[in-house]
Amino acid sequence: MRLYRATLMHTPENAFTAQDALHALDDGGLLVGEEGTILACGPFAEVRAAHPRAEVVDLRGGVLLPGFVDTHVHYPQVRVIGGLGMHLLEWLDRNALPEEARMADRAHARAVAHEFLSALAANGTTTALVFGSHYASAMEEFFSWAQDTGLRIVAGQVVSDRLLRPELHTTPERAYAEGRTLIERWHGVGRLLYAVTPRFSLSASEAMLDACGTLTREFPTVRFTSHINESPREIGTVRDLFPAARDYLDTYERAGLVTRRGVLAHNVHPSDRELGVMAEHRCSVAHCPCSNSALGSGLFPLRRHLRAGVHVSLGTDVGGGTGFSMLKEGLQAYFMQQLLGEVGEPLSPAHLLYLATRAGAEALGLEETTGDFSVGKAFDAVYLRPPQDSTLDTVLRHSDGPGRTLAALFTLGTQSDVDRVWVGGDEVYARSAAPEVGVRA
Ligand code: GUN
Ligand code: ZN
């Protein structure tokens, strides 16, 4: 057994509904068993007294948080982060899709998988819902390396049959067959799960969405993810392509894809009907504020989602987004709500931590496993320790309480402040060690 001693913070309840959602211990103790499960969480002195023989890991000097949960991030886009100056559809054509076509090359796909998974771990992300590649071979490389890293990864092959570029298109039959093979090979293996992933209704015919619906019915524990209501031109095109659909959500609804297992990214421009149906079916929305800013998609109506009862988590949307940092994503979510003025939802530091951790675990149906430091959960954690004399270090040393400390972490924290990261008690990243996670025999 190990006893981690640290200043620790977590949000074991929904910060939008619970009072005093931020649980913080200035000198905390987290007891972790051999299986990587949290056995006790409390003031260090108390946990120590009850478990005098546990090996102490001294993490004083920084802050221990639950590992971040990124609920929307694209594996094949790590090399094209920073394609600024375009809106969504032009950005896809000019920036993202040419790189996604290169993933047909298996060696390229393997190298990108290493870069991508290393970047997640180095940013303190321990669980991610990952938009995959259009190529099954690239997904084999990805899952294989993901398993070695020890990260919790929910991912799927992306499928489309129109309006991208021909080499990225498949057929509903082939999408079904390849999806089935990947699910049987990887879903539930170690910490991996599969997500059925049509790219978006713009690039997926009704027959393709039906094939996706069939997979989710045949495999009732796989997840589903896609994009929705991101930019006005995209929404207009989807309307033209599905004249019989009531709205964008209806294109997924008709295929039986709007369920508790679903996470739809963006939803910047929803109708009230769509929000009502998402709430009723408990389908989540991944809010990606850096991407929405970079691509000029719009200001996310968080308050309308919350009032309608729609569950919201956070995603970096790499490479439409600006990087892997969930701290930056939280800060940008805060900015957006500030900019919305009276219709914005003011976000406290506790809201930001909840959105970056537990809310994501809930979206993925993994809240019994990860997302906070409650007893019985896996020890999935990120230890943030700013370099001495950095601005963040200065602010933390002068903080007058946990709320200020957390606000400073979201405002000033970057990848350089991530010192160590664990998943299920296994260390998956250490700043002082080699930059890549995982060891392959
Ligand atoms: N919609 C369809 N594909 C994409 C993508 O790769 N990124 C974003 N932001 N939106 C999309
Ligand atoms: Zn996306």
CSV table of C-alpha atoms and ligand atoms in Angstrom, one decimal:
chain,number,residue,atom,x,y,z
A,1,MET,CA,0.0,0.0,0.0
A,2,ARG,CA,1.1,3.5,-0.8
A,3,LEU,CA,0.1,6.7,1.0
A,4,TYR,CA,0.4,9.8,-1.2
A,5,ARG,CA,0.8,12.9,0.9
A,6,ALA,CA,-0.2,16.1,-0.9
A,7,THR,CA,-2.3,19.2,-1.2
A,8,LEU,CA,-5.2,17.6,-3.0
A,9,MET,CA,-8.5,18.8,-4.5
A,10,HIS,CA,-11.4,17.0,-6.2
A,11,THR,CA,-15.1,17.4,-7.0
A,12,PRO,CA,-16.8,14.2,-6.1
A,13,GLU,CA,-20.2,15.6,-6.9
A,14,ASN,CA,-21.7,17.6,-9.7
A,15,ALA,CA,-20.5,21.2,-9.2
A,16,PHE,CA,-23.5,22.7,-10.9
A,17,THR,CA,-25.9,21.2,-8.5
A,18,ALA,CA,-24.0,20.4,-5.2
A,19,GLN,CA,-23.2,23.0,-2.6
A,20,ASP,CA,-19.5,23.2,-1.6
A,21,ALA,CA,-18.5,21.0,-4.5
A,22,LEU,CA,-14.8,21.6,-4.1
A,23,HIS,CA,-13.2,19.2,-1.6
A,24,ALA,CA,-9.7,20.2,-0.7
A,25,LEU,CA,-7.2,19.1,1.8
A,26,ASP,CA,-4.1,21.2,2.5
A,27,ASP,CA,-2.1,18.3,3.9
A,28,GLY,CA,-4.1,15.3,2.5
A,29,GLY,CA,-3.4,11.6,2.4
A,30,LEU,CA,-4.6,9.2,-0.3
A,31,LEU,CA,-4.1,5.5,0.5
A,32,VAL,CA,-3.8,3.4,-2.6
A,33,GLY,CA,-3.9,-0.4,-2.6
A,34,GLU,CA,-1.9,-2.9,-4.6
A,35,GLU,CA,-4.7,-3.0,-7.3
A,36,GLY,CA,-4.4,0.8,-7.7
A,37,THR,CA,-7.7,1.5,-6.0
A,38,ILE,CA,-8.1,4.4,-3.4
A,39,LEU,CA,-8.7,2.8,0.0
A,40,ALA,CA,-8.8,6.0,2.1
A,41,CYS,CA,-8.8,9.8,1.5
A,42,GLY,CA,-8.5,12.3,4.4
A,43,PRO,CA,-6.1,14.5,6.4
A,44,PHE,CA,-2.7,13.0,6.1
A,45,ALA,CA,-2.2,12.6,9.9
A,46,GLU,CA,-5.5,10.6,10.2
A,47,VAL,CA,-4.8,8.3,7.3
A,48,ARG,CA,-1.2,7.8,8.5
A,49,ALA,CA,-2.3,7.0,12.0
A,50,ALA,CA,-4.7,4.3,10.7
A,51,HIS,CA,-2.1,2.8,8.3
A,52,PRO,CA,1.3,3.3,10.0
A,53,ARG,CA,3.0,0.7,7.8
A,54,ALA,CA,2.0,2.2,4.4
A,55,GLU,CA,4.9,3.5,2.3
A,56,VAL,CA,4.6,7.3,2.1
A,57,VAL,CA,5.1,9.1,-1.2
A,58,ASP,CA,5.8,12.7,-0.4
A,59,LEU,CA,4.2,15.1,-2.9
A,60,ARG,CA,4.2,18.2,-0.9
A,61,GLY,CA,5.1,21.4,-2.8
A,62,GLY,CA,2.5,21.0,-5.6
A,63,VAL,CA,-1.1,20.0,-6.0
A,64,LEU,CA,-2.6,16.6,-6.7
A,65,LEU,CA,-5.8,16.5,-8.8
A,66,PRO,CA,-7.8,13.7,-10.4
A,67,GLY,CA,-6.5,12.9,-13.8
A,68,PHE,CA,-8.1,15.0,-16.5
A,69,VAL,CA,-10.8,13.5,-18.7
A,70,ASP,CA,-10.8,14.8,-22.3
A,71,THR,CA,-14.1,13.9,-24.0
A,72,HIS,CA,-13.2,15.0,-27.5
A,73,VAL,CA,-9.8,14.8,-29.1
A,74,HIS,CA,-8.7,13.6,-32.6
A,75,TYR,CA,-5.8,11.1,-32.9
A,76,PRO,CA,-4.8,11.9,-36.5
A,77,GLN,CA,-4.7,15.7,-36.0
A,78,VAL,CA,-1.8,16.1,-33.6
A,79,ARG,CA,0.6,17.3,-36.3
A,80,VAL,CA,-1.8,19.9,-37.7
A,81,ILE,CA,-2.6,21.8,-34.5
A,82,GLY,CA,-2.4,25.5,-35.1
A,83,GLY,CA,-4.0,25.8,-38.6
A,84,LEU,CA,-5.4,29.2,-37.9
A,85,GLY,CA,-7.4,31.6,-40.0
A,86,MET,CA,-10.2,29.2,-41.3
A,87,HIS,CA,-13.7,28.3,-40.4
A,88,LEU,CA,-14.7,24.6,-40.0
A,89,LEU,CA,-15.3,23.4,-43.5
A,90,GLU,CA,-12.3,25.1,-45.1
A,91,TRP,CA,-10.1,24.0,-42.1
A,92,LEU,CA,-11.2,20.4,-42.7
A,93,ASP,CA,-10.5,20.5,-46.4
A,94,ARG,CA,-7.2,22.4,-46.2
A,95,ASN,CA,-5.7,21.4,-42.8
A,96,ALA,CA,-7.2,18.3,-41.3
A,97,LEU,CA,-8.2,15.9,-44.1
A,98,PRO,CA,-4.9,15.9,-46.0
A,99,GLU,CA,-3.2,14.8,-42.8
A,100,GLU,CA,-5.9,12.2,-42.1
A,101,ALA,CA,-5.4,10.7,-45.5
A,102,ARG,CA,-1.7,10.1,-44.6
A,103,MET,CA,-2.9,7.8,-41.9
A,104,ALA,CA,-3.4,5.1,-44.6
A,105,ASP,CA,0.3,4.5,-44.2
A,106,ARG,CA,0.7,2.2,-41.2
A,107,ALA,CA,4.2,3.5,-40.1
A,108,HIS,CA,2.9,7.0,-40.2
A,109,ALA,CA,-0.1,6.0,-38.2
A,110,ARG,CA,2.1,4.3,-35.6
A,111,ALA,CA,4.3,7.3,-35.2
A,112,VAL,CA,1.3,9.6,-34.8
A,113,ALA,CA,-0.2,7.3,-32.2
A,114,HIS,CA,2.9,7.5,-30.1
A,115,GLU,CA,3.0,11.3,-30.4
A,116,PHE,CA,-0.7,11.6,-29.6
A,117,LEU,CA,-0.8,9.3,-26.6
A,118,SER,CA,2.4,10.7,-25.2
A,119,ALA,CA,0.9,14.2,-25.4
A,120,LEU,CA,-2.2,13.1,-23.5
A,121,ALA,CA,-0.2,11.7,-20.6
A,122,ALA,CA,2.2,14.6,-20.5
A,123,ASN,CA,-0.7,17.0,-20.1
A,124,GLY,CA,-2.2,15.0,-17.2
A,125,THR,CA,-5.1,13.5,-19.2
A,126,THR,CA,-5.7,10.0,-17.9
A,127,THR,CA,-9.0,9.2,-19.7
A,128,ALA,CA,-9.9,10.3,-23.2
A,129,LEU,CA,-12.7,9.8,-25.7
A,130,VAL,CA,-10.7,9.8,-28.9
A,131,PHE,CA,-11.9,10.4,-32.5
A,132,GLY,CA,-9.9,7.9,-34.4
A,133,SER,CA,-8.7,7.5,-38.0
A,134,HIS,CA,-10.7,6.5,-41.0
A,135,TYR,CA,-8.4,3.5,-41.5
A,136,ALA,CA,-8.8,0.2,-39.6
A,137,SER,CA,-5.0,-0.4,-39.8
A,138,ALA,CA,-4.3,2.9,-38.1
A,139,MET,CA,-6.8,2.0,-35.4
A,140,GLU,CA,-4.9,-1.3,-34.8
A,141,GLU,CA,-1.7,0.7,-34.3
A,142,PHE,CA,-3.5,3.1,-32.1
A,143,PHE,CA,-5.2,0.6,-29.8
A,144,SER,CA,-2.1,-1.5,-29.6
A,145,TRP,CA,0.0,1.4,-28.4
A,146,ALA,CA,-2.8,2.8,-26.2
A,147,GLN,CA,-2.9,-0.6,-24.4
A,148,ASP,CA,0.8,-0.3,-23.7
A,149,THR,CA,0.6,3.2,-22.3
A,150,GLY,CA,-2.0,2.2,-19.6
A,151,LEU,CA,-4.2,5.3,-20.3
A,152,ARG,CA,-8.0,4.9,-20.2
A,153,ILE,CA,-9.0,5.3,-23.9
A,154,VAL,CA,-12.4,5.1,-25.5
A,155,ALA,CA,-11.9,5.3,-29.3
A,156,GLY,CA,-13.3,4.2,-32.6
A,157,GLN,CA,-12.6,4.1,-36.3
A,158,VAL,CA,-14.1,7.2,-38.0
A,159,VAL,CA,-16.5,6.4,-40.8
A,160,SER,CA,-17.8,8.5,-43.7
A,161,ASP,CA,-19.2,7.9,-47.1
A,162,ARG,CA,-19.5,11.3,-48.7
A,163,LEU,CA,-18.2,14.9,-49.1
A,164,LEU,CA,-14.7,14.4,-47.6
A,165,ARG,CA,-12.1,13.1,-50.1
A,166,PRO,CA,-12.5,9.8,-51.9
A,167,GLU,CA,-9.7,8.0,-50.0
A,168,LEU,CA,-11.4,8.7,-46.7
A,169,HIS,CA,-14.7,7.2,-47.8
A,170,THR,CA,-16.0,3.7,-47.1
A,171,THR,CA,-19.3,1.9,-47.4
A,172,PRO,CA,-21.9,1.2,-44.7
A,173,GLU,CA,-21.1,-2.6,-45.2
A,174,ARG,CA,-17.4,-2.2,-44.8
A,175,ALA,CA,-17.8,0.3,-41.9
A,176,TYR,CA,-20.0,-2.3,-40.1
A,177,ALA,CA,-17.6,-5.1,-40.8
A,178,GLU,CA,-14.4,-3.2,-39.7
A,179,GLY,CA,-16.2,-1.8,-36.7
A,180,ARG,CA,-17.3,-5.2,-35.6
A,181,THR,CA,-13.8,-6.6,-36.0
A,182,LEU,CA,-12.2,-3.7,-34.0
A,183,ILE,CA,-14.9,-4.0,-31.2
A,184,GLU,CA,-14.3,-7.8,-30.9
A,185,ARG,CA,-10.6,-7.2,-30.7
A,186,TRP,CA,-10.3,-4.2,-28.4
A,187,HIS,CA,-13.5,-3.3,-26.6
A,188,GLY,CA,-13.1,-4.1,-22.9
A,189,VAL,CA,-9.4,-5.1,-23.3
A,190,GLY,CA,-7.5,-3.7,-20.3
A,191,ARG,CA,-8.5,0.0,-20.0
A,192,LEU,CA,-9.7,0.3,-23.6
A,193,LEU,CA,-13.3,0.8,-24.8
A,194,TYR,CA,-14.7,1.2,-28.3
A,195,ALA,CA,-16.8,4.1,-29.5
A,196,VAL,CA,-18.8,3.9,-32.8
A,197,THR,CA,-17.8,7.1,-34.6
A,198,PRO,CA,-19.5,8.5,-37.7
A,199,ARG,CA,-17.6,11.7,-38.5
A,200,PHE,CA,-20.7,13.9,-38.7
A,201,SER,CA,-24.0,13.8,-40.6
A,202,LEU,CA,-22.5,15.9,-43.3
A,203,SER,CA,-20.2,13.1,-44.3
A,204,ALA,CA,-22.4,10.1,-43.4
A,205,SER,CA,-25.4,9.0,-45.4
A,206,GLU,CA,-28.5,7.7,-43.7
A,207,ALA,CA,-27.4,4.1,-44.5
A,208,MET,CA,-24.0,4.8,-42.8
A,209,LEU,CA,-25.7,6.2,-39.7
A,210,ASP,CA,-28.0,3.1,-39.7
A,211,ALA,CA,-24.9,0.8,-39.9
A,212,CYS,CA,-23.5,2.7,-36.8
A,213,GLY,CA,-26.9,2.3,-35.0
A,214,THR,CA,-26.8,-1.5,-35.7
A,215,LEU,CA,-23.3,-1.8,-34.2
A,216,THR,CA,-24.4,0.1,-31.0
A,217,ARG,CA,-27.4,-2.2,-30.7
A,218,GLU,CA,-25.4,-5.4,-31.2
A,219,PHE,CA,-22.8,-4.3,-28.7
A,220,PRO,CA,-24.7,-2.6,-25.9
A,221,THR,CA,-21.7,-1.4,-23.9
A,222,VAL,CA,-19.8,0.3,-26.7
A,223,ARG,CA,-20.0,4.1,-26.7
A,224,PHE,CA,-21.0,6.5,-29.5
A,225,THR,CA,-19.6,9.8,-30.5
A,226,SER,CA,-19.8,12.4,-33.3
A,227,HIS,CA,-20.1,16.1,-34.0
A,228,ILE,CA,-23.2,18.3,-34.0
A,229,ASN,CA,-24.2,21.9,-34.5
A,230,GLU,CA,-20.7,23.3,-34.7
A,231,SER,CA,-20.8,26.0,-37.4
A,232,PRO,CA,-23.6,27.7,-39.3
A,233,ARG,CA,-22.5,26.5,-42.8
A,234,GLU,CA,-22.1,22.9,-41.6
A,235,ILE,CA,-25.6,23.0,-40.1
A,236,GLY,CA,-27.1,24.4,-43.3
A,237,THR,CA,-25.5,21.7,-45.4
A,238,VAL,CA,-26.8,19.0,-43.0
A,239,ARG,CA,-30.3,20.5,-43.3
A,240,ASP,CA,-30.1,20.3,-47.1
A,241,LEU,CA,-28.8,16.7,-47.0
A,242,PHE,CA,-31.5,15.4,-44.7
A,243,PRO,CA,-34.7,17.2,-45.9
A,244,ALA,CA,-36.9,14.9,-43.8
A,245,ALA,CA,-35.0,15.4,-40.5
A,246,ARG,CA,-36.4,17.9,-38.0
A,247,ASP,CA,-32.9,19.2,-37.2
A,248,TYR,CA,-29.3,18.0,-36.9
A,249,LEU,CA,-29.9,15.8,-33.8
A,250,ASP,CA,-32.7,14.1,-35.6
A,251,THR,CA,-30.3,12.7,-38.1
A,252,TYR,CA,-28.7,10.7,-35.3
A,253,GLU,CA,-31.9,10.1,-33.5
A,254,ARG,CA,-33.5,8.3,-36.4
A,255,ALA,CA,-30.6,5.8,-36.4
A,256,GLY,CA,-31.0,5.2,-32.6
A,257,LEU,CA,-27.8,6.9,-31.8
A,258,VAL,CA,-29.0,9.4,-29.1
A,259,THR,CA,-28.6,7.5,-25.9
A,260,ARG,CA,-26.8,7.6,-22.5
A,261,ARG,CA,-23.8,6.1,-24.2
A,262,GLY,CA,-23.5,9.1,-26.6
A,263,VAL,CA,-21.2,12.1,-26.5
A,264,LEU,CA,-21.8,14.8,-29.2
A,265,ALA,CA,-19.1,17.4,-29.6
A,266,HIS,CA,-19.7,21.1,-29.9
A,267,ASN,CA,-23.5,21.8,-30.0
A,268,VAL,CA,-22.8,25.5,-30.2
A,269,HIS,CA,-26.0,26.3,-32.0
A,270,PRO,CA,-28.7,23.9,-30.7
A,271,SER,CA,-32.5,24.3,-30.8
A,272,ASP,CA,-34.6,23.9,-27.7
A,273,ARG,CA,-36.0,20.7,-29.2
A,274,GLU,CA,-32.5,19.2,-29.5
A,275,LEU,CA,-31.6,20.2,-26.0
A,276,GLY,CA,-34.8,18.6,-24.7
A,277,VAL,CA,-34.2,15.3,-26.5
A,278,MET,CA,-30.5,15.2,-25.4
A,279,ALA,CA,-31.6,15.7,-21.8
A,280,GLU,CA,-34.4,13.1,-22.1
A,281,HIS,CA,-32.0,10.5,-23.5
A,282,ARG,CA,-29.1,11.5,-21.3
A,283,CYS,CA,-26.8,12.0,-24.2
A,284,SER,CA,-23.8,14.3,-23.3
A,285,VAL,CA,-22.2,17.2,-25.0
A,286,ALA,CA,-18.5,17.8,-25.2
A,287,HIS,CA,-17.8,21.5,-25.0
A,288,CYS,CA,-14.6,22.4,-26.8
A,289,PRO,CA,-14.0,26.1,-26.2
A,290,CYS,CA,-10.5,26.5,-27.7
A,291,SER,CA,-11.7,25.0,-30.9
A,292,ASN,CA,-14.9,27.0,-31.0
A,293,SER,CA,-12.7,30.1,-30.6
A,294,ALA,CA,-10.0,29.1,-33.1
A,295,LEU,CA,-12.5,28.1,-35.8
A,296,GLY,CA,-14.8,31.0,-35.0
A,297,SER,CA,-17.7,28.5,-34.4
A,298,GLY,CA,-19.4,30.6,-31.7
A,299,LEU,CA,-20.0,31.0,-28.0
A,300,PHE,CA,-21.3,27.9,-26.3
A,301,PRO,CA,-24.7,28.3,-24.6
A,302,LEU,CA,-23.8,26.5,-21.5
A,303,ARG,CA,-26.6,27.9,-19.4
A,304,ARG,CA,-29.2,26.7,-21.9
A,305,HIS,CA,-27.7,23.2,-21.7
A,306,LEU,CA,-27.7,23.2,-17.9
A,307,ARG,CA,-31.3,24.6,-17.7
A,308,ALA,CA,-32.5,21.9,-20.1
A,309,GLY,CA,-30.7,19.3,-18.0
A,310,VAL,CA,-28.1,18.3,-20.6
A,311,HIS,CA,-24.9,16.9,-19.2
A,312,VAL,CA,-21.8,18.8,-20.4
A,313,SER,CA,-18.1,17.8,-20.2
A,314,LEU,CA,-15.0,19.3,-21.8
A,315,GLY,CA,-12.9,18.4,-24.8
A,316,THR,CA,-9.7,19.8,-26.3
A,317,ASP,CA,-10.7,19.0,-29.9
A,318,VAL,CA,-7.1,18.7,-31.0
A,319,GLY,CA,-6.3,19.7,-33.8
A,320,GLY,CA,-9.2,22.2,-34.3
A,321,GLY,CA,-8.4,23.1,-30.7
A,322,THR,CA,-5.1,24.6,-29.6
A,323,GLY,CA,-3.5,21.7,-27.7
A,324,PHE,CA,-3.9,19.0,-25.1
A,325,SER,CA,-4.1,21.0,-22.0
A,326,MET,CA,-7.4,20.6,-20.1
A,327,LEU,CA,-6.3,23.5,-17.9
A,328,LYS,CA,-6.2,25.8,-20.9
A,329,GLU,CA,-9.6,24.3,-22.0
A,330,GLY,CA,-11.1,25.1,-18.6
A,331,LEU,CA,-9.8,28.7,-18.8
A,332,GLN,CA,-11.2,29.2,-22.3
A,333,ALA,CA,-14.6,27.8,-21.1
A,334,TYR,CA,-14.5,30.4,-18.4
A,335,PHE,CA,-13.6,33.2,-20.8
A,336,MET,CA,-16.5,32.3,-23.1
A,337,GLN,CA,-19.0,32.4,-20.4
A,338,GLN,CA,-17.7,35.8,-19.3
A,339,LEU,CA,-18.0,37.1,-22.9
A,340,LEU,CA,-21.6,35.9,-23.1
A,341,GLY,CA,-22.4,38.5,-20.4
A,342,GLU,CA,-25.9,38.2,-19.0
A,343,VAL,CA,-26.6,34.9,-20.7
A,344,GLY,CA,-23.3,33.4,-19.7
A,345,GLU,CA,-22.9,30.9,-16.8
A,346,PRO,CA,-20.3,32.3,-14.4
A,347,LEU,CA,-17.8,29.5,-13.8
A,348,SER,CA,-16.0,29.0,-10.4
A,349,PRO,CA,-12.7,27.1,-10.0
A,350,ALA,CA,-14.8,24.2,-8.7
A,351,HIS,CA,-16.9,24.2,-11.9
A,352,LEU,CA,-13.7,24.1,-14.0
A,353,LEU,CA,-12.2,21.2,-12.1
A,354,TYR,CA,-15.5,19.3,-12.3
A,355,LEU,CA,-15.8,19.9,-16.0
A,356,ALA,CA,-12.2,18.8,-16.6
A,357,THR,CA,-12.5,15.6,-14.5
A,358,ARG,CA,-15.7,14.1,-13.0
A,359,ALA,CA,-18.0,15.5,-15.7
A,360,GLY,CA,-16.0,13.7,-18.3
A,361,ALA,CA,-16.1,10.5,-16.4
A,362,GLU,CA,-19.9,10.8,-16.1
A,363,ALA,CA,-20.2,11.4,-19.8
A,364,LEU,CA,-18.3,8.2,-20.6
A,365,GLY,CA,-20.2,6.1,-18.0
A,366,LEU,CA,-16.9,5.7,-16.0
A,367,GLU,CA,-17.9,7.7,-12.9
A,368,GLU,CA,-17.7,4.6,-10.7
A,369,THR,CA,-14.0,4.2,-11.8
A,370,THR,CA,-12.5,7.6,-12.3
A,371,GLY,CA,-13.0,11.3,-12.1
A,372,ASP,CA,-12.4,12.0,-8.4
A,373,PHE,CA,-10.6,10.7,-5.3
A,374,SER,CA,-13.5,8.9,-3.6
A,375,VAL,CA,-12.8,5.6,-1.9
A,376,GLY,CA,-13.2,2.7,-4.3
A,377,LYS,CA,-12.1,4.7,-7.4
A,378,ALA,CA,-9.0,4.0,-9.3
A,379,PHE,CA,-6.0,6.2,-8.4
A,380,ASP,CA,-6.0,8.3,-11.6
A,381,ALA,CA,-4.2,11.5,-10.8
A,382,VAL,CA,-2.1,14.3,-12.0
A,383,TYR,CA,0.5,16.0,-9.8
A,384,LEU,CA,1.0,19.6,-10.8
A,385,ARG,CA,4.2,21.2,-9.5
A,386,PRO,CA,5.3,24.4,-11.1
A,387,PRO,CA,9.0,25.1,-11.7
A,388,GLN,CA,10.6,27.1,-8.9
A,389,ASP,CA,10.2,30.9,-9.5
A,390,SER,CA,7.8,30.5,-12.3
A,391,THR,CA,4.8,32.9,-12.1
A,392,LEU,CA,2.5,30.0,-11.1
A,393,ASP,CA,4.9,29.1,-8.3
A,394,THR,CA,4.8,32.7,-7.1
A,395,VAL,CA,1.0,32.9,-7.2
A,396,LEU,CA,0.6,29.5,-5.4
A,397,ARG,CA,3.0,30.4,-2.6
A,398,HIS,CA,0.8,33.5,-1.9
A,399,SER,CA,-2.5,31.8,-2.3
A,400,ASP,CA,-5.0,32.4,0.5
A,401,GLY,CA,-7.0,29.2,0.0
A,402,PRO,CA,-8.0,26.3,-2.3
A,403,GLY,CA,-10.3,28.3,-4.6
A,404,ARG,CA,-7.5,30.8,-5.4
A,405,THR,CA,-5.0,27.9,-5.8
A,406,LEU,CA,-7.3,26.2,-8.3
A,407,ALA,CA,-8.0,29.4,-10.2
A,408,ALA,CA,-4.3,30.0,-10.5
A,409,LEU,CA,-3.7,26.5,-11.8
A,410,PHE,CA,-6.3,26.9,-14.6
A,411,THR,CA,-5.1,30.4,-15.4
A,412,LEU,CA,-1.3,29.8,-15.5
A,413,GLY,CA,-0.9,26.0,-15.6
A,414,THR,CA,0.7,24.4,-18.7
A,415,GLN,CA,2.2,21.0,-19.7
A,416,SER,CA,5.5,22.2,-18.1
A,417,ASP,CA,3.8,22.1,-14.7
A,418,VAL,CA,2.7,18.4,-15.0
A,419,ASP,CA,5.2,16.5,-12.8
A,420,ARG,CA,3.7,13.0,-12.5
A,421,VAL,CA,0.6,11.2,-13.7
A,422,TRP,CA,-0.9,7.9,-12.6
A,423,VAL,CA,-3.7,5.6,-14.0
A,424,GLY,CA,-5.0,2.9,-11.8
A,425,GLY,CA,-2.0,3.4,-9.5
A,426,ASP,CA,0.5,2.9,-12.4
A,427,GLU,CA,2.7,5.8,-13.1
A,428,VAL,CA,2.2,6.7,-16.8
A,429,TYR,CA,4.2,9.9,-17.0
A,430,ALA,CA,7.1,11.4,-15.0
A,431,ARG,CA,8.6,14.8,-16.0
A,432,SER,CA,12.0,13.7,-15.0
A,433,ALA,CA,11.9,10.4,-17.0
A,434,ALA,CA,11.8,9.7,-20.7
A,435,PRO,CA,9.3,11.8,-22.6
A,436,GLU,CA,7.3,8.9,-24.0
A,437,VAL,CA,4.8,6.8,-22.0
A,438,GLY,CA,4.7,3.0,-22.2
A,439,VAL,CA,7.4,0.4,-22.7
A,440,ARG,CA,7.1,-2.0,-25.6
A,441,ALA,CA,8.9,-5.3,-25.4
B,1,GUN,N1,-16.6,18.0,-37.8
B,1,GUN,C1,-16.3,17.0,-38.6
B,1,GUN,N2,-15.0,16.6,-38.5
B,1,GUN,C2,-14.4,17.5,-37.6
B,1,GUN,C3,-13.1,17.7,-37.1
B,1,GUN,O1,-12.2,17.0,-37.4
B,1,GUN,N3,-13.0,18.7,-36.2
B,1,GUN,C4,-14.0,19.5,-35.8
B,1,GUN,N4,-13.8,20.5,-35.0
B,1,GUN,N5,-15.2,19.4,-36.3
B,1,GUN,C5,-15.5,18.4,-37.2
B,2,ZN,ZN,-13.8,17.3,-33.3
